[in-house]
């Protein structure tokens, strides 16, 4: 939740001042960059970079359309839950 509040609440909101494309795509890039940092610590999480970018795109667009970080938080929770479930089932 702190990640969503920081990335979407602060970063995306700041980037949206430069337009929707910059805000949404910039947020995805920052999300992927954060995932790269995790990847450095946990090499088995390589798919996390791609999924972080996708979740970043979705959450940023939800913030842009709704004006609230909470739909993005919900999307992040759903994606994380699905990822953990798939890992546990494999």
mmCIF file of C-alpha atoms in Angstrom:
data_model
loop_
_atom_site.group_PDB
_atom_site.id
_atom_site.type_symbol
_atom_site.label_atom_id
_atom_site.label_comp_id
_atom_site.label_asym_id
_atom_site.label_seq_id
_atom_site.Cartn_x
_atom_site.Cartn_y
_atom_site.Cartn_z
ATOM 1 C CA UNK A 1 0.000 0.000 0.000
ATOM 2 C CA UNK A 2 2.859 2.370 0.766
ATOM 3 C CA UNK A 3 4.225 1.652 -2.699
ATOM 4 C CA UNK A 4 0.947 2.670 -4.351
ATOM 5 C CA UNK A 5 0.635 5.789 -2.214
ATOM 6 C CA UNK A 6 4.195 6.829 -3.069
ATOM 7 C CA UNK A 7 4.227 5.896 -6.752
ATOM 8 C CA UNK A 8 0.703 6.928 -7.651
ATOM 9 C CA UNK A 9 -0.117 9.462 -4.967
ATOM 10 C CA UNK A 10 3.109 11.410 -5.360
ATOM 11 C CA UNK A 11 4.975 10.427 -8.529
ATOM 12 C CA UNK A 12 2.042 9.960 -10.905
ATOM 13 C CA UNK A 13 0.248 13.024 -9.592
ATOM 14 C CA UNK A 14 3.370 15.102 -10.234
ATOM 15 C CA UNK A 15 3.870 13.605 -13.704
ATOM 16 C CA UNK A 16 0.214 14.131 -14.666
ATOM 17 C CA UNK A 17 0.874 17.876 -14.533
ATOM 18 C CA UNK A 18 2.812 17.340 -17.764
ATOM 19 C CA UNK A 19 -0.074 15.541 -19.475
ATOM 20 C CA UNK A 20 -1.833 12.192 -19.386
ATOM 21 C CA UNK A 21 0.704 10.344 -21.533
ATOM 22 C CA UNK A 22 3.688 11.543 -19.484
ATOM 23 C CA UNK A 23 1.881 10.785 -16.230
ATOM 24 C CA UNK A 24 0.715 7.298 -17.129
ATOM 25 C CA UNK A 25 3.808 6.135 -19.023
ATOM 26 C CA UNK A 26 6.176 7.806 -16.566
ATOM 27 C CA UNK A 27 4.477 6.019 -13.707
ATOM 28 C CA UNK A 28 4.898 2.689 -15.495
ATOM 29 C CA UNK A 29 8.599 3.373 -16.026
ATOM 30 C CA UNK A 30 9.092 4.280 -12.357
ATOM 31 C CA UNK A 31 7.187 1.136 -11.319
ATOM 32 C CA UNK A 32 9.389 -1.011 -13.548
ATOM 33 C CA UNK A 33 12.507 0.700 -12.180
ATOM 34 C CA UNK A 34 11.395 -0.112 -8.638
ATOM 35 C CA UNK A 35 10.912 -3.723 -9.709
ATOM 36 C CA UNK A 36 14.450 -3.759 -11.132
ATOM 37 C CA UNK A 37 15.711 -2.837 -7.669
ATOM 38 C CA UNK A 38 13.789 -5.798 -6.245
ATOM 39 C CA UNK A 39 15.173 -7.976 -9.031
ATOM 40 C CA UNK A 40 18.707 -7.084 -7.951
ATOM 41 C CA UNK A 41 17.907 -8.513 -4.525
ATOM 42 C CA UNK A 42 15.737 -11.394 -5.712
ATOM 43 C CA UNK A 43 16.896 -12.658 -9.149
ATOM 44 C CA UNK A 44 14.008 -15.103 -9.504
ATOM 45 C CA UNK A 45 11.543 -12.203 -9.738
ATOM 46 C CA UNK A 46 12.326 -11.295 -13.376
ATOM 47 C CA UNK A 47 8.678 -11.401 -14.458
ATOM 48 C CA UNK A 48 8.071 -8.797 -11.768
ATOM 49 C CA UNK A 49 9.554 -6.050 -13.935
ATOM 50 C CA UNK A 50 7.005 -6.618 -16.691
ATOM 51 C CA UNK A 51 4.099 -7.035 -14.307
ATOM 52 C CA UNK A 52 5.164 -3.927 -12.366
ATOM 53 C CA UNK A 53 5.082 -1.901 -15.567
ATOM 54 C CA UNK A 54 1.619 -3.241 -16.445
ATOM 55 C CA UNK A 55 0.262 -2.654 -12.935
ATOM 56 C CA UNK A 56 1.859 0.802 -13.040
ATOM 57 C CA UNK A 57 0.053 1.614 -16.284
ATOM 58 C CA UNK A 58 -3.285 0.379 -14.961
ATOM 59 C CA UNK A 59 -2.956 2.077 -11.569
ATOM 60 C CA UNK A 60 -1.849 5.377 -13.101
ATOM 61 C CA UNK A 61 -4.747 5.371 -15.539
ATOM 62 C CA UNK A 62 -7.156 4.553 -12.719
ATOM 63 C CA UNK A 63 -5.753 7.478 -10.726
ATOM 64 C CA UNK A 64 -6.084 9.779 -13.731
ATOM 65 C CA UNK A 65 -9.687 8.764 -14.375
ATOM 66 C CA UNK A 66 -10.937 8.588 -10.778
ATOM 67 C CA UNK A 67 -8.725 11.080 -8.950
ATOM 68 C CA UNK A 68 -8.137 8.489 -6.225
ATOM 69 C CA UNK A 69 -5.270 6.088 -5.485
ATOM 70 C CA UNK A 70 -7.622 3.438 -4.056
ATOM 71 C CA UNK A 71 -8.680 1.810 -7.341
ATOM 72 C CA UNK A 72 -4.967 1.390 -8.125
ATOM 73 C CA UNK A 73 -4.384 -0.110 -4.695
ATOM 74 C CA UNK A 74 -7.173 -2.600 -5.393
ATOM 75 C CA UNK A 75 -5.684 -3.475 -8.801
ATOM 76 C CA UNK A 76 -2.272 -3.965 -7.196
ATOM 77 C CA UNK A 77 -3.745 -6.252 -4.527
ATOM 78 C CA UNK A 78 -5.512 -8.344 -7.174
ATOM 79 C CA UNK A 79 -2.348 -8.714 -9.282
ATOM 80 C CA UNK A 80 -0.185 -9.578 -6.281
ATOM 81 C CA UNK A 81 -2.727 -12.112 -5.049
ATOM 82 C CA UNK A 82 -2.890 -13.762 -8.472
ATOM 83 C CA UNK A 83 0.920 -13.877 -8.725
ATOM 84 C CA UNK A 84 1.311 -15.408 -5.274
ATOM 85 C CA UNK A 85 -1.427 -17.935 -5.994
ATOM 86 C CA UNK A 86 0.286 -19.003 -9.229
ATOM 87 C CA UNK A 87 3.620 -19.349 -7.450
ATOM 88 C CA UNK A 88 2.067 -21.435 -4.693
ATOM 89 C CA UNK A 89 0.315 -23.697 -7.206
ATOM 90 C CA UNK A 90 3.430 -24.308 -9.303
#
